XYZ file of C-alpha atoms in Angstrom:
482
model
C -78.268 40.668 -18.469
C -75.878 39.211 -15.892
C -77.466 36.050 -14.503
C -76.241 34.858 -11.102
C -76.265 31.080 -11.526
C -75.603 29.702 -8.049
C -77.697 26.561 -8.712
C -79.676 27.023 -5.495
C -83.339 27.550 -4.712
C -84.882 28.142 -1.303
C -86.115 24.577 -0.707
C -83.491 22.522 -2.510
C -80.503 22.683 -4.808
C -81.722 23.739 -8.251
C -80.995 20.351 -9.851
C -83.626 18.818 -7.558
C -86.472 20.818 -9.107
C -85.361 21.915 -12.584
C -83.342 20.669 -15.497
C -83.350 23.489 -18.020
C -80.294 24.568 -20.001
C -80.576 28.323 -19.558
C -77.880 29.074 -22.128
C -79.744 27.044 -24.756
C -82.980 28.784 -23.798
C -81.575 32.264 -24.330
C -79.821 31.235 -27.547
C -83.198 29.988 -28.781
C -84.604 33.430 -27.943
C -81.995 34.948 -30.231
C -79.685 36.328 -27.537
C -75.892 36.278 -27.669
C -74.724 34.219 -24.686
C -71.619 33.983 -22.529
C -70.728 31.742 -19.584
C -68.079 32.657 -17.014
C -66.875 32.096 -13.459
C -68.720 34.810 -11.593
C -65.984 35.019 -8.962
C -63.269 35.736 -11.550
C -63.285 39.523 -11.725
C -60.941 39.594 -14.720
C -63.310 37.304 -16.618
C -66.259 39.477 -15.630
C -64.521 42.613 -16.891
C -63.362 41.038 -20.156
C -66.772 39.513 -20.885
C -68.618 42.774 -20.210
C -66.234 44.561 -22.571
C -66.760 41.910 -25.253
C -70.551 42.077 -24.880
C -70.554 45.864 -25.170
C -68.258 45.722 -28.207
C -70.496 43.218 -30.011
C -72.696 45.235 -32.367
C -74.748 42.426 -33.896
C -78.029 43.815 -32.577
C -78.633 40.877 -30.251
C -79.267 41.344 -26.528
C -76.524 39.869 -24.354
C -76.902 37.184 -21.663
C -73.978 36.433 -19.334
C -74.321 33.370 -17.138
C -72.155 33.936 -14.058
C -71.531 30.641 -12.275
C -71.163 31.398 -8.565
C -71.070 29.681 -5.193
C -73.732 30.977 -2.849
C -72.479 31.915 0.604
C -68.866 31.792 -0.558
C -66.562 32.249 2.412
C -69.135 31.121 4.957
C -67.937 27.549 5.346
C -70.947 26.393 7.364
C -73.431 27.048 4.512
C -71.264 27.662 1.436
C -72.711 26.189 -1.745
C -75.942 24.975 -0.125
C -79.548 26.113 -0.124
C -79.152 27.003 3.557
C -77.243 30.075 2.405
C -80.321 31.265 0.502
C -82.073 32.488 3.633
C -80.866 33.634 7.026
C -79.059 30.435 8.026
C -75.646 31.985 7.377
C -76.175 35.076 9.524
C -74.594 33.628 12.719
C -71.375 32.911 10.790
C -70.909 36.304 9.107
C -68.339 37.702 11.525
C -66.180 34.605 11.266
C -66.454 34.634 7.504
C -65.324 38.258 7.354
C -62.172 37.383 9.276
C -61.532 34.392 7.055
C -61.828 36.563 3.955
C -59.553 39.214 5.438
C -62.257 41.879 5.598
C -62.173 44.604 8.269
C -64.498 44.489 11.254
C -66.404 47.581 10.051
C -69.627 46.155 8.576
C -70.122 48.850 5.921
C -66.477 49.292 5.004
C -65.725 50.987 1.680
C -62.062 51.057 0.740
C -60.353 54.362 -0.147
C -59.579 52.959 -3.588
C -63.256 52.305 -4.242
C -64.168 55.805 -3.126
C -61.502 57.311 -5.377
C -62.718 55.272 -8.332
C -66.293 56.440 -7.972
C -65.160 60.031 -7.473
C -63.549 59.786 -10.904
C -66.708 58.273 -12.373
C -68.749 61.128 -10.930
C -66.475 63.745 -12.497
C -66.577 61.955 -15.859
C -70.359 61.673 -15.759
C -70.685 65.361 -14.906
C -68.630 66.271 -17.975
C -70.718 63.974 -20.152
C -73.912 65.432 -18.706
C -72.816 69.015 -19.340
C -71.845 68.173 -22.921
C -75.254 66.570 -23.483
C -77.094 69.570 -22.052
C -75.263 71.860 -24.471
C -76.129 69.603 -27.415
C -79.755 69.303 -26.323
C -80.161 73.050 -25.833
C -78.950 73.661 -29.387
C -81.322 71.016 -30.765
C -84.271 72.407 -28.781
C -83.605 75.926 -30.053
C -83.585 74.648 -33.633
C -86.639 72.389 -33.165
C -89.043 74.121 -30.751
C -92.107 72.069 -31.701
C -90.336 68.741 -31.327
C -88.699 69.966 -28.143
C -92.073 70.791 -26.622
C -93.456 67.417 -27.666
C -90.496 65.643 -26.044
C -90.727 67.729 -22.879
C -94.453 67.047 -22.620
C -93.803 63.320 -22.991
C -91.023 63.237 -20.384
C -92.960 65.383 -17.890
C -96.256 63.612 -18.637
C -97.927 66.855 -19.633
C -101.267 65.922 -21.152
C -104.646 67.627 -21.325
C -106.927 67.021 -18.358
C -109.754 64.553 -18.712
C -112.179 67.459 -18.809
C -110.201 69.143 -21.600
C -110.090 65.930 -23.617
C -113.831 65.434 -23.167
C -114.401 68.976 -24.427
C -112.299 68.478 -27.557
C -113.448 65.002 -28.648
C -116.510 65.430 -30.882
C -119.912 64.220 -29.704
C -120.148 60.588 -30.739
C -123.765 60.557 -32.021
C -123.357 56.795 -31.871
C -125.974 54.297 -32.969
C -126.711 51.219 -30.901
C -123.237 49.715 -30.766
C -120.765 47.866 -28.566
C -118.415 49.976 -26.468
C -115.449 48.245 -28.130
C -116.685 49.816 -31.395
C -117.051 53.183 -29.692
C -113.584 52.697 -28.268
C -112.105 52.256 -31.741
C -113.433 55.652 -32.757
C -112.257 57.313 -29.568
C -108.714 55.911 -29.576
C -108.147 57.753 -32.871
C -108.972 61.037 -31.126
C -106.784 60.147 -28.139
C -103.851 59.436 -30.461
C -104.266 62.833 -32.141
C -104.463 64.681 -28.824
C -101.528 62.834 -27.211
C -98.756 62.094 -29.743
C -96.869 59.876 -27.261
C -99.826 57.513 -26.871
C -99.197 54.028 -28.270
C -101.226 50.840 -28.112
C -101.013 47.165 -28.858
C -102.789 43.854 -28.649
C -102.056 40.260 -27.685
C -103.174 38.872 -31.053
C -106.686 40.352 -30.900
C -106.667 43.699 -32.725
C -109.545 42.540 -34.915
C -111.737 41.922 -31.864
C -110.597 44.503 -29.337
C -110.625 47.313 -31.921
C -107.787 49.378 -30.475
C -105.744 49.759 -33.664
C -104.543 53.331 -34.253
C -105.241 54.177 -37.882
C -102.305 55.590 -39.851
C -100.141 54.995 -36.797
C -97.942 52.343 -38.372
C -96.770 49.120 -36.769
C -93.882 48.992 -34.312
C -90.810 46.857 -34.878
C -88.510 45.783 -37.686
C -89.141 43.742 -40.814
C -92.346 43.252 -42.775
C -94.294 46.543 -42.706
C -92.979 47.559 -39.253
C -90.849 50.536 -38.251
C -89.696 51.882 -34.918
C -91.922 54.904 -35.475
C -95.032 52.699 -35.358
C -97.720 53.290 -32.755
C -99.286 49.815 -32.913
C -97.591 46.925 -31.149
C -98.252 43.275 -32.006
C -97.505 41.265 -28.868
C -98.632 37.904 -30.227
C -100.342 35.406 -27.941
C -98.288 36.596 -24.975
C -100.504 38.347 -22.439
C -97.980 38.214 -19.598
C -95.218 39.520 -21.846
C -97.559 42.291 -22.983
C -98.216 43.346 -19.414
C -94.515 43.300 -18.568
C -93.574 45.296 -21.664
C -96.246 47.902 -20.931
C -94.874 48.277 -17.399
C -91.369 48.673 -18.788
C -92.556 51.405 -21.147
C -94.213 53.168 -18.225
C -91.135 52.870 -16.012
C -89.029 54.348 -18.820
C -91.256 57.395 -18.638
C -91.758 58.663 -22.180
C -94.816 57.042 -23.734
C -98.323 56.300 -22.565
C -99.135 52.753 -23.546
C -102.176 50.513 -23.613
C -102.548 46.849 -24.398
C -105.633 44.849 -25.258
C -107.068 41.381 -24.967
C -110.320 39.741 -23.895
C -111.240 40.529 -20.292
C -111.245 36.855 -19.341
C -107.538 36.608 -20.233
C -106.590 39.060 -17.483
C -105.516 36.143 -15.305
C -102.657 35.434 -17.727
C -101.024 38.763 -16.822
C -102.555 39.606 -13.453
C -99.129 39.780 -11.724
C -98.072 42.570 -14.088
C -101.278 44.461 -13.296
C -100.473 44.163 -9.607
C -96.999 45.595 -10.210
C -98.463 48.505 -12.167
C -100.901 49.227 -9.344
C -98.246 48.862 -6.662
C -95.874 51.190 -8.519
C -98.699 53.618 -9.469
C -97.798 53.382 -13.162
C -100.304 55.889 -14.489
C -98.912 55.695 -18.024
C -100.341 52.172 -18.391
C -103.866 51.174 -19.313
C -105.507 47.983 -20.533
C -108.338 47.669 -23.035
C -110.281 44.562 -22.052
C -113.193 43.667 -24.296
C -115.837 40.946 -24.341
C -116.736 41.995 -20.833
C -119.316 39.484 -19.640
C -121.625 36.572 -20.387
C -122.575 38.645 -23.439
C -119.581 37.004 -25.135
C -122.002 34.237 -26.028
C -121.035 31.150 -27.986
C -117.458 30.851 -26.716
C -119.037 29.655 -23.501
C -118.135 29.869 -19.804
C -114.395 29.600 -20.426
C -114.542 32.989 -22.166
C -117.344 34.644 -20.178
C -115.699 36.707 -17.400
C -118.317 36.729 -14.644
C -115.760 37.315 -11.858
C -113.053 39.197 -13.735
C -114.249 42.795 -13.528
C -114.846 42.637 -9.785
C -111.497 40.888 -9.438
C -109.874 43.955 -10.963
C -111.865 46.425 -8.879
C -110.270 45.179 -5.661
C -106.758 46.286 -6.722
C -105.633 49.414 -4.843
C -104.721 52.331 -7.153
C -106.546 50.816 -10.141
C -109.487 52.537 -11.809
C -111.785 50.093 -13.596
C -114.162 51.710 -16.080
C -117.037 49.726 -17.548
C -118.890 52.395 -19.560
C -122.582 52.178 -20.392
C -122.547 53.956 -23.747
C -120.292 55.768 -26.220
C -120.153 59.057 -24.303
C -119.178 57.304 -21.088
C -116.516 55.531 -23.150
C -115.084 58.936 -24.110
C -114.795 59.821 -20.423
C -113.236 56.452 -19.605
C -110.554 56.878 -22.262
C -109.932 60.497 -21.256
C -109.484 59.478 -17.641
C -107.136 56.627 -18.535
C -104.599 58.908 -20.240
C -104.823 61.874 -17.868
C -104.890 60.126 -14.495
C -101.747 60.538 -12.357
C -102.346 58.153 -9.455
C -102.231 54.757 -11.129
C -103.250 52.596 -14.096
C -106.700 52.134 -15.627
C -108.580 49.116 -16.973
C -111.128 49.863 -19.688
C -113.808 47.175 -19.838
C -115.637 47.198 -23.175
C -118.552 45.135 -24.430
C -118.958 42.834 -27.368
C -122.732 43.197 -27.148
C -124.465 46.263 -28.567
C -125.699 48.960 -26.186
C -128.504 51.488 -26.581
C -127.232 55.058 -26.109
C -128.646 57.218 -23.308
C -129.358 60.052 -25.736
C -132.032 61.559 -23.497
C -129.117 63.038 -21.545
C -126.689 65.505 -23.200
C -123.318 64.025 -24.136
C -121.393 66.563 -22.052
C -123.355 65.629 -18.930
C -122.769 61.928 -19.464
C -119.040 62.522 -19.904
C -118.796 64.743 -16.837
C -120.783 62.286 -14.762
C -118.686 59.325 -15.872
C -115.493 61.145 -14.861
C -116.920 61.218 -11.343
C -117.365 57.452 -11.457
C -121.108 57.591 -10.809
C -123.904 60.039 -11.585
C -127.648 60.388 -12.047
C -128.355 59.071 -15.538
C -132.132 59.452 -15.209
C -133.660 61.684 -12.571
C -136.945 60.923 -10.834
C -139.970 63.017 -11.853
C -141.878 62.470 -8.590
C -140.875 61.906 -4.963
C -137.797 59.708 -4.929
C -138.805 56.168 -4.013
C -136.155 53.822 -5.411
C -132.651 53.999 -6.854
C -131.499 51.648 -9.592
C -127.716 51.430 -10.018
C -126.189 49.890 -13.115
C -122.992 49.768 -15.128
C -121.937 48.806 -18.634
C -124.503 47.188 -20.883
C -126.934 46.823 -17.986
C -127.393 50.605 -17.807
C -129.758 50.468 -20.770
C -132.033 48.079 -18.861
C -132.017 50.285 -15.786
C -132.973 53.317 -17.852
C -135.765 51.393 -19.583
C -137.228 50.274 -16.273
C -136.691 53.638 -14.587
C -138.335 55.551 -17.435
C -141.681 53.974 -16.585
C -141.379 54.772 -12.870
C -141.780 58.460 -11.877
C -140.245 57.844 -8.453
C -137.220 55.954 -9.771
C -133.727 57.376 -10.063
C -131.202 55.612 -12.277
C -127.549 55.931 -11.312
C -124.856 54.961 -13.779
C -121.671 53.816 -12.032
C -119.002 53.061 -14.657
C -116.123 53.347 -12.152
C -116.704 52.546 -8.491
C -113.257 53.705 -7.339
C -113.623 57.112 -9.005
C -117.055 57.463 -7.395
C -115.676 56.501 -3.988
C -113.141 59.344 -4.225
C -115.858 61.983 -4.609
C -116.848 64.246 -1.729
C -119.406 63.064 0.787
C -121.686 65.858 -0.405
C -121.561 64.652 -3.994
C -122.139 61.028 -3.045
C -125.088 62.040 -0.884
C -126.557 63.929 -3.839
C -126.355 60.809 -5.990
C -127.198 58.124 -3.435
C -129.061 59.817 -0.556
C -128.739 57.786 2.628
C -132.438 58.242 3.354
C -133.324 56.106 0.333
C -132.584 52.510 1.251
C -134.740 50.972 -1.454
C -132.019 50.243 -3.993
C -131.237 47.726 -6.701
C -127.901 47.253 -8.500
C -127.479 45.381 -11.765
C -124.379 44.020 -13.483
C -123.685 40.972 -15.633
C -121.086 39.711 -13.181
C -120.688 38.577 -9.606
C -122.799 40.519 -7.134
C -120.516 40.774 -4.089
C -119.074 44.281 -4.528
C -122.446 45.907 -5.228
C -123.826 45.332 -1.720
C -121.667 48.241 -0.610
C -123.920 50.545 -2.625
C -127.351 48.987 -2.119
C -127.048 48.200 1.591
C -128.673 45.392 3.525
C -132.175 46.493 2.487
C -131.288 46.468 -1.202
C -131.009 43.805 -3.868
C -128.422 42.955 -6.512
C -129.240 41.488 -9.906
C -125.994 39.777 -10.820
C -124.504 36.571 -12.173
C -123.085 34.453 -9.357
C -122.384 31.424 -11.502
C -120.524 30.585 -14.700
C -122.340 31.073 -17.966
C -122.959 28.657 -20.832
C -122.494 28.448 -24.559
C -125.246 30.103 -26.581
C -125.772 33.357 -28.479
C -125.037 36.279 -26.171
C -128.599 37.598 -26.030
C -129.893 34.164 -25.016
C -127.279 33.814 -22.259
C -128.173 37.299 -21.009
C -131.866 36.472 -20.947
C -131.471 33.099 -19.280
C -129.270 34.570 -16.531
C -131.567 37.496 -15.825
C -129.750 40.352 -17.537
C -132.887 41.902 -19.046
C -135.151 44.833 -18.347
C -137.989 42.407 -17.671
C -136.119 40.606 -14.917
C -134.912 43.855 -13.414
C -138.481 45.147 -13.294
C -139.659 42.006 -11.548
C -136.986 42.469 -8.879
C -137.886 46.154 -8.476
C -141.576 45.290 -8.213
C -140.818 42.739 -5.503
C -139.394 45.339 -3.160
């Protein structure tokens, strides 16, 4: 890393707002450090050569001390040079530095140098292609695996759903279901790796027999499990870097409420459409229980749903969790957040597993069809789906719609959406153990939302759920009031 140290920030000179010793900081990180005059080209060249020649395994940090706006006397060495203040003086500065009037001048010597670099690189490239072709011919299976990883060739979500065995899950949390499913994902996609910010035991995304990544202890660089430590932001940044590199698919896990520690990295992944990234975010709601409101993410899931290019899946049972995982590793348009519960969930076994998976891939589907004239639609997601199904089962005219991923549902055709949520039926209720705001889009002004528009409190999860209305009984009372 070459660090331009001009000692300037936009508002003030750097010494006004900070006092860190950046060399000491990077030495403490375990980097090898250098400090040079960034305007001394001989020093730059010699230091780069020394850094490249050093084979001690440490990353290299070169602090290049520079003068911002050098040559523009009116702003040189001041924070005024940080913005546009120096623009009026550019032409004069060019003359003072002996530069030609042509603004985008490239000297013949520079052009000749890069022509030589291009020829050298072409020779190196051709040599590599010959070596690679010989290796690929001798190792066809490994070659295919590498090509698939580079080109992001993976089975479709539908293919993955067809190959992962039916879960036949008992009443269990989706984080537990997720642990079973990630083993199948790892088998189907060899380049899939995962990690956790110090919460493997809770988030349950450890890949069995995958080994641990790194050096020392029991770690190797062939490991599929990454231990990020208590560093959520670093985890998010590393996952983005892996995705930018373009070989592996990578996921990282923590509690959903800790999303705010690495939200900027999620935004970057969404902005850059990094489809190779996903996040496994467990302990999804007030169902967290005793840890209290600091750990109960009432606003977090909706806060993720508003990101463009991000699919947020909050599955309502094990089979929907299969679809969520399958979508996360096969999607091409952007990253995916998988929101899993700590609390146990009753499985919707009245509906075949294949239908639940197919429906979840569409983002929303009919989880329980009416048996009489359609009168009311109950929409639910995650652990609240079980309550909707319980209430709907006793109402012949009730349709229950599971909506594990609102963005995936929104991308469906108008015909499909009309088949699930007919516009003629305005009597609708949505239920989720989180803030209610985003659900009004689906229930309309004549509908109602059973949500949690406040912070929770510390108590066992089932008590918090009951006190804040996340029960079948409360849902029924709301339905009956319409």
